Every structure is written in C-alpha cells, then in structure tokens.
DNA sequence: TTAGTGACAGGCA
DNA sequence: CTGCCTGCCACTA
C-alpha cells in the first residue's frame, strides 16, 4: 500500500471534473502536505501508467504546462482543449477561470 | 553518506 | 514580462 499522502493525491486528482484544473501545490495542500508540490509531480511522473487518472488537469501554480518535452506539452494542451479549456499557444491556461474551487473531500 | 536533480512554489531584482 | 535564488522532499549516482 502506498503512503496516505500518495493515496489522497490520487483520490483528489481522480475527482477533478472535466473542464477544470488543479495545481501541484494545491493538491499537495489538500492532501495534507503544503510543501509536497514536488512529490505530487513525482507521483504523476512515475505513475505515468495513468490508470484513468486525468493527469493532464494538473498544472503548475502559474497556470503553465511544464513538462520535459514540447511534444508532451502539446499533448497535454490538446487533451485540455478537448474539455473546452482554452490553452494559449505558449501552453498557459486562465486559472481564475478553470481552477477547481469546490474541492471538498473528507477522509 | 553526500551531492546533484526535478511534471514545484514564492519572493525579489 | 523574464531570470535568479531559496525552501522543499524523494530519488539516484
């Protein structure tokens, strides 16, 4: 079994509704570790199997898509656009508009 | 064991 | 706006 933090991160990401996004730092905070942003990114990177995980709805605090390759960035941007999210050519989204605000999860 | 690294964040010039 | 620095924490050489 993975540690509690990891399971919570997975649970939260699974509940992000289509058309909305969350940031690494926010997810970490909701999962109980305000300083775990980098862990969230690492979890997604390793669990790239993405078993039904909407990983593409996770972006950084600036509303930017930051991945290793430009190819991956375009891929994620395409997935987001399919959900109606406007992604600028330089891979940025409007957080004020698409950030998932009604995060309410009980453990 | 120490040093470097990264799908991050926040402050500052 | 961009770039640099610091704090963070797990992983790797």
Tab-separated table of N, CA and C (backbone and C1' of nucleotides) in Angstrom:
chain	number	residue	atom	x	y	z
A	1	UNK	N	0.838	-1.218	0.000
A	1	UNK	CA	0.000	0.000	0.000
A	1	UNK	C	0.867	1.260	0.000
A	2	UNK	N	0.516	2.184	-0.812
A	2	UNK	CA	1.240	3.453	-0.836
A	2	UNK	C	0.965	4.249	0.430
A	3	UNK	N	1.769	5.209	0.706
A	3	UNK	CA	1.558	6.030	1.890
A	3	UNK	C	0.293	6.869	1.726
A	4	UNK	N	-0.271	7.311	2.870
A	4	UNK	CA	-1.529	8.059	2.881
A	4	UNK	C	-1.496	9.268	1.958
A	5	UNK	N	-0.397	9.946	1.980
A	5	UNK	CA	-0.294	11.153	1.141
A	5	UNK	C	-0.515	10.813	-0.327
A	6	UNK	N	0.156	9.764	-0.778
A	6	UNK	CA	0.021	9.357	-2.170
A	6	UNK	C	-1.410	8.977	-2.517
A	7	UNK	N	-2.046	8.176	-1.640
A	7	UNK	CA	-3.426	7.774	-1.952
A	7	UNK	C	-4.354	8.967	-2.012
A	8	UNK	N	-4.144	9.925	-1.135
A	8	UNK	CA	-5.002	11.110	-1.152
A	8	UNK	C	-4.790	11.914	-2.420
A	9	UNK	N	-3.546	12.017	-2.831
A	9	UNK	CA	-3.242	12.747	-4.065
A	9	UNK	C	-3.969	12.103	-5.239
A	10	UNK	N	-3.871	10.783	-5.307
A	10	UNK	CA	-4.547	10.060	-6.388
A	10	UNK	C	-6.051	10.305	-6.332
A	11	UNK	N	-6.612	10.206	-5.119
A	11	UNK	CA	-8.059	10.375	-4.954
A	11	UNK	C	-8.505	11.751	-5.420
A	12	UNK	N	-7.739	12.762	-5.045
A	12	UNK	CA	-8.099	14.126	-5.414
A	12	UNK	C	-8.057	14.312	-6.924
A	13	UNK	N	-6.992	13.847	-7.535
A	13	UNK	CA	-6.852	14.014	-8.982
A	13	UNK	C	-7.984	13.324	-9.720
A	14	UNK	N	-8.386	12.170	-9.198
A	14	UNK	CA	-9.475	11.442	-9.849
A	14	UNK	C	-10.776	12.219	-9.804
A	15	UNK	N	-10.931	13.101	-8.837
A	15	UNK	CA	-12.188	13.840	-8.697
A	15	UNK	C	-12.195	15.174	-9.402
A	16	UNK	N	-11.127	15.525	-10.056
A	16	UNK	CA	-11.137	16.790	-10.799
A	16	UNK	C	-12.098	16.648	-11.977
A	17	UNK	N	-13.116	17.496	-12.011
A	17	UNK	CA	-14.112	17.399	-13.083
A	17	UNK	C	-13.515	17.834	-14.418
A	18	UNK	N	-14.016	17.265	-15.497
A	18	UNK	CA	-13.577	17.689	-16.828
A	18	UNK	C	-13.815	19.187	-17.003
A	19	UNK	N	-12.890	19.863	-17.615
A	19	UNK	CA	-13.052	21.292	-17.813
A	19	UNK	C	-12.476	22.098	-16.676
A	20	UNK	N	-11.942	21.417	-15.669
A	20	UNK	CA	-11.304	22.123	-14.556
A	20	UNK	C	-9.863	21.646	-14.378
A	21	UNK	N	-9.085	22.433	-13.645
A	21	UNK	CA	-7.697	22.058	-13.396
A	21	UNK	C	-7.317	22.329	-11.943
A	22	UNK	N	-6.243	21.711	-11.488
A	22	UNK	CA	-5.685	21.977	-10.159
A	22	UNK	C	-4.173	22.145	-10.298
A	23	UNK	N	-3.571	22.799	-9.321
A	23	UNK	CA	-2.122	22.973	-9.368
A	23	UNK	C	-1.451	21.963	-8.434
A	24	UNK	N	-0.191	21.731	-8.663
A	24	UNK	CA	0.568	20.771	-7.851
A	24	UNK	C	0.524	21.176	-6.376
A	25	UNK	N	0.776	22.434	-6.115
A	25	UNK	CA	0.822	22.915	-4.738
A	25	UNK	C	-0.514	22.772	-4.025
A	26	UNK	N	-1.593	23.070	-4.750
A	26	UNK	CA	-2.926	22.965	-4.168
A	26	UNK	C	-3.246	21.519	-3.815
A	27	UNK	N	-2.960	20.629	-4.721
A	27	UNK	CA	-3.218	19.211	-4.481
A	27	UNK	C	-2.450	18.746	-3.253
A	28	UNK	N	-1.194	19.167	-3.166
A	28	UNK	CA	-0.366	18.783	-2.028
A	28	UNK	C	-0.984	19.296	-0.735
A	29	UNK	N	-1.483	20.511	-0.773
A	29	UNK	CA	-2.067	21.105	0.421
A	29	UNK	C	-3.325	20.358	0.841
A	30	UNK	N	-4.196	20.067	-0.111
A	30	UNK	CA	-5.427	19.336	0.188
A	30	UNK	C	-5.126	17.926	0.678
A	31	UNK	N	-3.999	17.396	0.236
A	31	UNK	CA	-3.630	16.036	0.633
A	31	UNK	C	-2.960	16.016	2.001
A	32	UNK	N	-2.754	17.199	2.568
A	32	UNK	CA	-2.210	17.258	3.915
A	32	UNK	C	-0.753	17.651	4.023
A	33	UNK	N	-0.104	17.945	2.917
A	33	UNK	CA	1.291	18.350	2.954
A	33	UNK	C	1.513	19.585	2.082
A	34	UNK	N	1.394	20.764	2.679
A	34	UNK	CA	1.501	22.032	1.949
A	34	UNK	C	2.816	22.173	1.194
A	35	UNK	N	3.844	21.451	1.622
A	35	UNK	CA	5.124	21.589	0.933
A	35	UNK	C	5.421	20.402	0.043
A	36	UNK	N	4.392	19.674	-0.326
A	36	UNK	CA	4.618	18.459	-1.107
A	36	UNK	C	4.392	18.593	-2.596
A	37	UNK	N	4.473	19.810	-3.097
A	37	UNK	CA	4.218	20.021	-4.522
A	37	UNK	C	5.101	19.146	-5.404
A	38	UNK	N	6.366	19.062	-5.043
A	38	UNK	CA	7.288	18.286	-5.873
A	38	UNK	C	6.988	16.806	-5.794
A	39	UNK	N	6.458	16.389	-4.685
A	39	UNK	CA	6.102	14.978	-4.565
A	39	UNK	C	4.938	14.656	-5.480
A	40	UNK	N	4.001	15.586	-5.561
A	40	UNK	CA	2.858	15.373	-6.448
A	40	UNK	C	3.344	15.191	-7.879
A	41	UNK	N	4.258	16.056	-8.280
A	41	UNK	CA	4.767	15.950	-9.640
A	41	UNK	C	5.490	14.626	-9.842
A	42	UNK	N	6.215	14.226	-8.837
A	42	UNK	CA	6.971	12.976	-8.947
A	42	UNK	C	6.040	11.766	-9.035
A	43	UNK	N	4.963	11.820	-8.259
A	43	UNK	CA	3.986	10.734	-8.282
A	43	UNK	C	3.394	10.580	-9.684
A	44	UNK	N	3.013	11.708	-10.268
A	44	UNK	CA	2.430	11.659	-11.609
A	44	UNK	C	3.441	11.150	-12.624
A	45	UNK	N	4.675	11.565	-12.444
A	45	UNK	CA	5.707	11.165	-13.393
A	45	UNK	C	5.930	9.655	-13.353
A	46	UNK	N	6.022	9.122	-12.142
A	46	UNK	CA	6.279	7.687	-12.008
A	46	UNK	C	5.037	6.874	-12.344
A	47	UNK	N	3.883	7.332	-11.854
A	47	UNK	CA	2.635	6.608	-12.131
A	47	UNK	C	2.080	6.970	-13.490
A	48	UNK	N	2.949	7.181	-14.427
A	48	UNK	CA	2.514	7.614	-15.749
A	48	UNK	C	1.633	6.575	-16.412
A	49	UNK	N	1.445	5.445	-15.745
A	49	UNK	CA	0.504	4.463	-16.284
A	49	UNK	C	-0.863	5.118	-16.402
A	50	UNK	N	-1.092	6.135	-15.557
A	50	UNK	CA	-2.312	6.939	-15.598
A	50	UNK	C	-3.561	6.091	-15.734
A	51	UNK	N	-3.749	5.214	-14.777
A	51	UNK	CA	-4.934	4.350	-14.803
A	51	UNK	C	-6.202	5.157	-14.590
A	52	UNK	N	-6.668	5.761	-15.685
A	52	UNK	CA	-7.863	6.569	-15.580
A	52	UNK	C	-7.632	7.887	-14.881
A	53	UNK	N	-6.381	8.192	-14.621
A	53	UNK	CA	-6.052	9.440	-13.939
A	53	UNK	C	-5.982	10.609	-14.917
A	54	UNK	N	-6.768	11.640	-14.649
A	54	UNK	CA	-6.706	12.831	-15.513
A	54	UNK	C	-5.489	13.685	-15.205
A	55	UNK	N	-4.323	13.166	-15.409
A	55	UNK	CA	-3.078	13.860	-15.100
A	55	UNK	C	-2.953	15.182	-15.847
A	56	UNK	N	-3.610	15.271	-16.989
A	56	UNK	CA	-3.481	16.487	-17.800
A	56	UNK	C	-4.171	17.678	-17.156
A	57	UNK	N	-4.998	17.409	-16.114
A	57	UNK	CA	-5.674	18.521	-15.434
A	57	UNK	C	-4.830	19.079	-14.307
A	58	UNK	N	-3.599	18.636	-14.210
A	58	UNK	CA	-2.689	19.139	-13.177
A	58	UNK	C	-1.616	19.999	-13.819
A	59	UNK	N	-1.560	21.281	-13.402
A	59	UNK	CA	-0.574	22.204	-13.952
A	59	UNK	C	0.107	22.950	-12.807
A	60	UNK	N	1.078	23.777	-13.099
A	60	UNK	CA	1.784	24.465	-12.017
A	60	UNK	C	1.036	25.713	-11.567
A	61	UNK	N	1.542	26.353	-10.518
A	61	UNK	CA	0.838	27.449	-9.858
A	61	UNK	C	0.681	28.675	-10.746
A	62	UNK	N	1.401	28.735	-11.828
A	62	UNK	CA	1.304	29.886	-12.711
A	62	UNK	C	0.336	29.623	-13.851
A	63	UNK	N	-0.318	28.492	-13.811
A	63	UNK	CA	-1.243	28.149	-14.878
A	63	UNK	C	-0.517	27.689	-16.115
A	64	UNK	N	0.699	27.212	-15.912
A	64	UNK	CA	1.511	26.807	-17.053
A	64	UNK	C	1.689	25.305	-17.130
A	65	UNK	N	1.805	24.808	-18.323
A	65	UNK	CA	2.122	23.398	-18.536
A	65	UNK	C	3.638	23.281	-18.619
A	66	UNK	N	4.212	22.574	-17.671
A	66	UNK	CA	5.665	22.433	-17.669
A	66	UNK	C	6.041	20.960	-17.669
A	67	UNK	N	6.382	20.451	-18.823
A	67	UNK	CA	6.794	19.053	-18.941
A	67	UNK	C	8.177	18.989	-19.561
A	68	UNK	N	8.702	17.799	-19.604
A	68	UNK	CA	10.055	17.612	-20.108
A	68	UNK	C	10.180	18.056	-21.565
A	69	UNK	N	9.306	17.546	-22.412
A	69	UNK	CA	9.437	17.849	-23.829
A	69	UNK	C	8.284	18.691	-24.350
A	70	UNK	N	8.541	19.439	-25.394
A	70	UNK	CA	7.495	20.249	-26.008
A	70	UNK	C	6.407	19.356	-26.593
A	71	UNK	N	6.817	18.176	-26.997
A	71	UNK	CA	5.865	17.238	-27.569
A	71	UNK	C	4.802	16.890	-26.525
A	72	UNK	N	5.251	16.621	-25.319
A	72	UNK	CA	4.333	16.288	-24.221
A	72	UNK	C	3.445	17.474	-23.878
A	73	UNK	N	3.997	18.646	-23.938
A	73	UNK	CA	3.212	19.842	-23.650
A	73	UNK	C	2.052	19.964	-24.614
A	74	UNK	N	2.341	19.799	-25.890
A	74	UNK	CA	1.286	19.879	-26.898
A	74	UNK	C	0.241	18.804	-26.669
A	75	UNK	N	0.696	17.643	-26.263
A	75	UNK	CA	-0.214	16.532	-25.990
A	75	UNK	C	-1.183	16.912	-24.878
A	76	UNK	N	-0.647	17.432	-23.785
A	76	UNK	CA	-1.484	17.822	-22.651
A	76	UNK	C	-2.414	18.965	-23.037
A	77	UNK	N	-1.889	19.918	-23.775
A	77	UNK	CA	-2.708	21.054	-24.212
A	77	UNK	C	-3.885	20.558	-25.034
A	78	UNK	N	-3.629	19.582	-25.891
A	78	UNK	CA	-4.691	19.035	-26.738
A	78	UNK	C	-5.777	18.387	-25.894
A	79	UNK	N	-5.362	17.620	-24.882
A	79	UNK	CA	-6.317	16.956	-24.005
A	79	UNK	C	-7.189	17.982	-23.287
A	80	UNK	N	-6.574	19.059	-22.826
A	80	UNK	CA	-7.322	20.090	-22.121
A	80	UNK	C	-8.305	20.786	-23.052
A	81	UNK	N	-7.877	21.048	-24.252
A	81	UNK	CA	-8.757	21.714	-25.212
A	81	UNK	C	-9.960	20.860	-25.547
A	82	UNK	N	-9.766	19.560	-25.505
A	82	UNK	CA	-10.896	18.663	-25.781
A	82	UNK	C	-11.992	18.812	-24.736
A	83	UNK	N	-11.609	19.340	-23.557
A	83	UNK	CA	-12.595	19.512	-22.487
A	83	UNK	C	-13.132	20.927	-22.450
A	84	UNK	N	-12.758	21.711	-23.452
A	84	UNK	CA	-13.284	23.061	-23.536
A	84	UNK	C	-12.410	24.106	-22.884
A	85	UNK	N	-11.234	23.700	-22.399
A	85	UNK	CA	-10.333	24.660	-21.771
A	85	UNK	C	-9.486	25.354	-22.829
A	86	UNK	N	-9.408	26.670	-22.694
A	86	UNK	CA	-8.616	27.429	-23.653
A	86	UNK	C	-7.152	27.434	-23.225
A	87	UNK	N	-6.308	26.878	-24.058
A	87	UNK	CA	-4.874	26.853	-23.778
A	87	UNK	C	-4.157	27.721	-24.802
A	88	UNK	N	-3.458	28.741	-24.313
A	88	UNK	CA	-2.754	29.633	-25.233
A	88	UNK	C	-1.615	28.892	-25.918
A	89	UNK	N	-1.140	29.409	-27.036
A	89	UNK	CA	-0.071	28.773	-27.812
A	89	UNK	C	1.187	28.521	-26.984
A	90	UNK	N	1.416	29.355	-25.954
A	90	UNK	CA	2.593	29.127	-25.123
A	90	UNK	C	2.258	28.276	-23.907
A	91	UNK	N	1.222	27.466	-24.058
A	91	UNK	CA	0.852	26.485	-23.030
A	91	UNK	C	0.479	27.084	-21.687
A	92	UNK	N	-0.427	28.010	-21.703
A	92	UNK	CA	-0.909	28.592	-20.450
A	92	UNK	C	-2.428	28.596	-20.429
A	93	UNK	N	-2.985	28.470	-19.214
A	93	UNK	CA	-4.444	28.498	-19.066
A	93	UNK	C	-4.810	29.547	-18.014
A	94	UNK	N	-6.044	30.039	-18.080
A	94	UNK	CA	-6.522	31.044	-17.141
A	94	UNK	C	-6.989	30.366	-15.857
A	95	UNK	N	-6.173	30.476	-14.807
A	95	UNK	CA	-6.506	29.808	-13.552
A	95	UNK	C	-7.780	30.367	-12.927
A	96	UNK	N	-7.980	31.679	-12.995
A	96	UNK	CA	-9.176	32.287	-12.400
A	96	UNK	C	-10.436	31.652	-12.966
A	97	UNK	N	-10.309	31.137	-14.161
A	97	UNK	CA	-11.474	30.622	-14.848
A	97	UNK	C	-11.632	29.115	-14.716
A	98	UNK	N	-10.543	28.384	-14.791
A	98	UNK	CA	-10.652	26.926	-14.848
A	98	UNK	C	-10.220	26.193	-13.584
A	99	UNK	N	-9.679	26.907	-12.605
A	99	UNK	CA	-9.257	26.240	-11.379
A	99	UNK	C	-10.452	25.625	-10.653
A	100	UNK	N	-10.275	24.403	-10.193
A	100	UNK	CA	-11.346	23.689	-9.489
A	100	UNK	C	-11.410	24.215	-8.058
A	101	UNK	N	-12.456	24.982	-7.762
A	101	UNK	CA	-12.522	25.650	-6.456
A	101	UNK	C	-13.304	24.870	-5.418
A	102	UNK	N	-14.253	24.064	-5.860
A	102	UNK	CA	-15.104	23.373	-4.874
A	102	UNK	C	-14.512	22.051	-4.438
A	103	UNK	N	-13.284	22.114	-3.989
A	103	UNK	CA	-12.641	20.891	-3.522
A	103	UNK	C	-13.075	20.623	-2.090
A	104	UNK	N	-13.856	19.598	-1.904
A	104	UNK	CA	-14.304	19.230	-0.562
A	104	UNK	C	-14.209	17.731	-0.388
A	105	UNK	N	-13.222	17.312	0.322
A	105	UNK	CA	-13.023	15.876	0.484
A	105	UNK	C	-12.839	15.538	1.954
A	106	UNK	N	-13.590	14.546	2.413
A	106	UNK	CA	-13.448	14.100	3.796
A	106	UNK	C	-12.683	12.792	3.843
A	107	UNK	N	-11.850	12.659	4.800
A	107	UNK	CA	-11.108	11.412	4.967
A	107	UNK	C	-11.485	10.735	6.265
B	1	DT	P	24.308	7.861	6.947
B	1	DT	O5'	25.446	8.239	5.954
B	1	DT	C5'	26.785	8.358	6.424
B	1	DT	C4'	27.459	9.315	5.499
B	1	DT	C3'	26.635	10.588	5.353
B	1	DT	O3'	27.482	11.716	5.294
B	1	DT	C1'	26.878	9.491	3.239
B	2	DT	P	26.833	13.154	5.428
B	2	DT	O5'	27.326	13.826	4.077
B	2	DT	C5'	28.594	13.455	3.545
B	2	DT	C4'	28.633	13.833	2.074
B	2	DT	C3'	27.927	15.160	1.782
B	2	DT	O3'	28.722	15.895	0.865
B	2	DT	C1'	26.994	13.441	0.461
B	3	DA	P	28.262	17.327	0.327
B	3	DA	O5'	27.717	16.883	-1.125
B	3	DA	C5'	28.571	16.158	-1.997
B	3	DA	C4'	28.047	16.231	-3.423
B	3	DA	C3'	27.428	17.578	-3.780
B	3	DA	O3'	27.695	17.859	-5.142
B	3	DA	C1'	25.754	15.883	-3.826
B	4	DG	P	27.133	19.205	-5.836
B	4	DG	O5'	26.051	18.586	-6.841
B	4	DG	C5'	26.410	17.505	-7.687
B	4	DG	C4'	25.172	16.950	-8.380
B	4	DG	C3'	24.276	18.023	-9.000
B	4	DG	O3'	23.935	17.618	-10.317
B	4	DG	C1'	23.006	16.639	-7.573
B	5	DT	P	23.159	18.664	-11.259
B	5	DT	O5'	21.663	18.091	-11.172
B	5	DT	C5'	21.434	16.729	-11.519
B	5	DT	C4'	19.965	16.378	-11.330
B	5	DT	C3'	18.992	17.470	-11.824
B	5	DT	O3'	17.994	16.864	-12.618
B	5	DT	C1'	18.443	16.783	-9.646
B	6	DG	P	17.361	17.739	-13.805
B	6	DG	O5'	15.815	17.677	-13.393
B	6	DG	C5'	15.138	16.433	-13.387
B	6	DG	C4'	13.828	16.587	-12.626
B	6	DG	C3'	13.012	17.824	-13.022
B	6	DG	O3'	11.636	17.476	-13.175
B	6	DG	C1'	13.398	17.809	-10.702
B	7	DA	P	11.229	17.137	-14.711
B	7	DA	O5'	9.666	17.419	-14.730
B	7	DA	C5'	9.135	18.583	-15.282
B	7	DA	C4'	7.704	18.710	-14.817
B	7	DA	C3'	7.547	18.627	-13.309
B	7	DA	O3'	6.799	19.733	-12.863
B	7	DA	C1'	5.987	17.217	-14.395
B	8	DC	P	7.530	21.088	-12.466
B	8	DC	O5'	7.174	21.246	-10.932
B	8	DC	C5'	6.031	20.643	-10.384
B	8	DC	C4'	5.642	21.410	-9.129
B	8	DC	C3'	5.184	22.850	-9.379
B	8	DC	O3'	4.078	23.153	-8.541
B	8	DC	C1'	7.022	22.853	-7.937
B	9	DA	P	3.441	24.642	-8.558
B	9	DA	O5'	4.194	25.396	-7.365
B	9	DA	C5'	4.046	24.914	-6.047
B	9	DA	C4'	4.445	25.974	-5.036
B	9	DA	C3'	3.920	27.376	-5.347
B	9	DA	O3'	3.544	27.999	-4.131
B	9	DA	C1'	6.268	27.421	-5.274
B	10	DG	P	2.802	29.412	-4.115
B	10	DG	O5'	3.946	30.413	-3.606
B	10	DG	C5'	4.536	30.196	-2.339
B	10	DG	C4'	5.631	31.226	-2.138
B	10	DG	C3'	5.187	32.639	-2.522
B	10	DG	O3'	5.662	33.557	-1.549
B	10	DG	C1'	7.120	32.052	-3.715
B	11	DG	P	5.209	35.106	-1.631
B	11	DG	O5'	6.638	35.794	-1.556
B	11	DG	C5'	7.644	35.245	-0.701
B	11	DG	C4'	8.978	35.853	-1.088
B	11	DG	C3'	8.858	37.335	-1.451
B	11	DG	O3'	9.869	38.077	-0.783
B	11	DG	C1'	9.891	36.130	-3.211
B	12	DC	P	9.851	39.702	-0.903
B	12	DC	O5'	11.003	39.978	-1.969
B	12	DC	C5'	12.251	39.304	-1.852
B	12	DC	C4'	13.123	39.615	-3.059
B	12	DC	C3'	12.975	41.059	-3.547
B	12	DC	O3'	14.252	41.626	-3.757
B	12	DC	C1'	12.690	39.555	-5.333
B	13	DA	P	14.395	43.212	-4.081
B	13	DA	O5'	15.211	43.176	-5.458
B	13	DA	C5'	16.399	42.409	-5.560
B	13	DA	C4'	16.906	42.418	-7.001
B	13	DA	C3'	16.897	43.802	-7.636
B	13	DA	O3'	18.017	43.959	-8.486
B	13	DA	C1'	15.510	42.354	-8.888
C	1	DC	P	2.820	38.372	-17.422
C	1	DC	O5'	4.315	38.525	-18.003
C	1	DC	C5'	4.409	38.742	-19.387
C	1	DC	C4'	5.816	39.162	-19.739
C	1	DC	C3'	6.871	38.175	-19.261
C	1	DC	O3'	7.101	37.218	-20.265
C	1	DC	C1'	7.483	40.405	-18.658
C	2	DT	P	7.702	35.774	-19.839
C	2	DT	O5'	9.213	36.133	-19.491
C	2	DT	C5'	10.038	36.772	-20.466
C	2	DT	C4'	11.430	36.987	-19.867
C	2	DT	C3'	12.052	35.670	-19.381
C	2	DT	O3'	13.386	35.548	-19.856
C	2	DT	C1'	11.973	37.274	-17.600
C	3	DG	P	14.113	34.105	-19.533
C	3	DG	O5'	14.956	34.463	-18.232
C	3	DG	C5'	15.823	35.595	-18.243
C	3	DG	C4'	16.465	35.759	-16.866
C	3	DG	C3'	17.055	34.468	-16.311
C	3	DG	O3'	18.362	34.722	-15.817
C	3	DG	C1'	15.566	35.442	-14.735
C	4	DC	P	19.265	33.509	-15.253
C	4	DC	O5'	19.192	33.749	-13.682
C	4	DC	C5'	19.566	35.020	-13.158
C	4	DC	C4'	19.463	34.999	-11.651
C	4	DC	C3'	19.985	33.712	-11.001
C	4	DC	O3'	20.800	34.040	-9.901
C	4	DC	C1'	17.771	34.134	-10.298
C	5	DC	P	21.422	32.856	-8.959
C	5	DC	O5'	20.369	32.836	-7.773
C	5	DC	C5'	20.082	34.056	-7.087
C	5	DC	C4'	19.380	33.753	-5.777
C	5	DC	C3'	19.895	32.489	-5.093
C	5	DC	O3'	19.995	32.719	-3.700
C	5	DC	C1'	17.584	32.284	-5.543
C	6	DT	P	20.511	31.523	-2.708
C	6	DT	O5'	19.154	31.065	-2.018
C	6	DT	C5'	18.318	32.045	-1.409
C	6	DT	C4'	17.125	31.370	-0.766
C	6	DT	C3'	17.471	30.087	-0.008
C	6	DT	O3'	16.794	30.081	1.242
C	6	DT	C1'	15.815	29.646	-1.637
C	7	DG	P	17.027	28.870	2.272
C	7	DG	O5'	15.668	28.033	2.142
C	7	DG	C5'	14.432	28.703	2.377
C	7	DG	C4'	13.285	27.725	2.168
C	7	DG	C3'	13.549	26.341	2.782
C	7	DG	O3'	12.416	25.930	3.528
C	7	DG	C1'	12.969	26.124	0.509
C	8	DC	P	12.522	24.520	4.350
C	8	DC	O5'	11.868	23.460	3.343
C	8	DC	C5'	10.549	23.656	2.885
C	8	DC	C4'	10.209	22.633	1.818
C	8	DC	C3'	10.647	21.221	2.185
C	8	DC	O3'	9.541	20.509	2.691
C	8	DC	C1'	11.093	21.765	-0.119
C	9	DC	P	9.860	19.255	3.675
C	9	DC	O5'	10.023	18.031	2.670
C	9	DC	C5'	8.967	17.727	1.772
C	9	DC	C4'	9.439	16.655	0.800
C	9	DC	C3'	10.204	15.502	1.451
C	9	DC	O3'	9.825	14.313	0.806
C	9	DC	C1'	11.458	16.384	-0.273
C	10	DA	P	9.817	12.925	1.629
C	10	DA	O5'	10.134	11.869	0.465
C	10	DA	C5'	9.238	11.802	-0.619
C	10	DA	C4'	9.989	11.410	-1.886
C	10	DA	C3'	10.788	10.118	-1.751
C	10	DA	O3'	10.465	9.294	-2.852
C	10	DA	C1'	12.168	11.862	-2.578
C	11	DC	P	11.107	7.806	-2.934
C	11	DC	O5'	12.214	7.999	-4.047
C	11	DC	C5'	11.849	8.653	-5.251
C	11	DC	C4'	13.067	8.864	-6.130
C	11	DC	C3'	14.013	7.657	-6.185
C	11	DC	O3'	14.315	7.394	-7.535
C	11	DC	C1'	15.202	9.632	-5.633
C	12	DT	P	15.117	5.970	-7.869
C	12	DT	O5'	16.548	6.511	-8.310
C	12	DT	C5'	16.626	7.615	-9.203
C	12	DT	C4'	18.076	8.039	-9.389
C	12	DT	C3'	19.056	6.853	-9.425
C	12	DT	O3'	19.969	7.053	-10.490
C	12	DT	C1'	19.724	8.430	-7.780
C	13	DA	P	20.987	5.856	-10.924
C	13	DA	O5'	22.413	6.543	-10.734
C	13	DA	C5'	22.668	7.837	-11.286
C	13	DA	C4'	23.974	8.382	-10.735
C	13	DA	C3'	25.117	7.361	-10.743
C	13	DA	O3'	26.347	8.002	-11.039
C	13	DA	C1'	24.714	8.092	-8.522
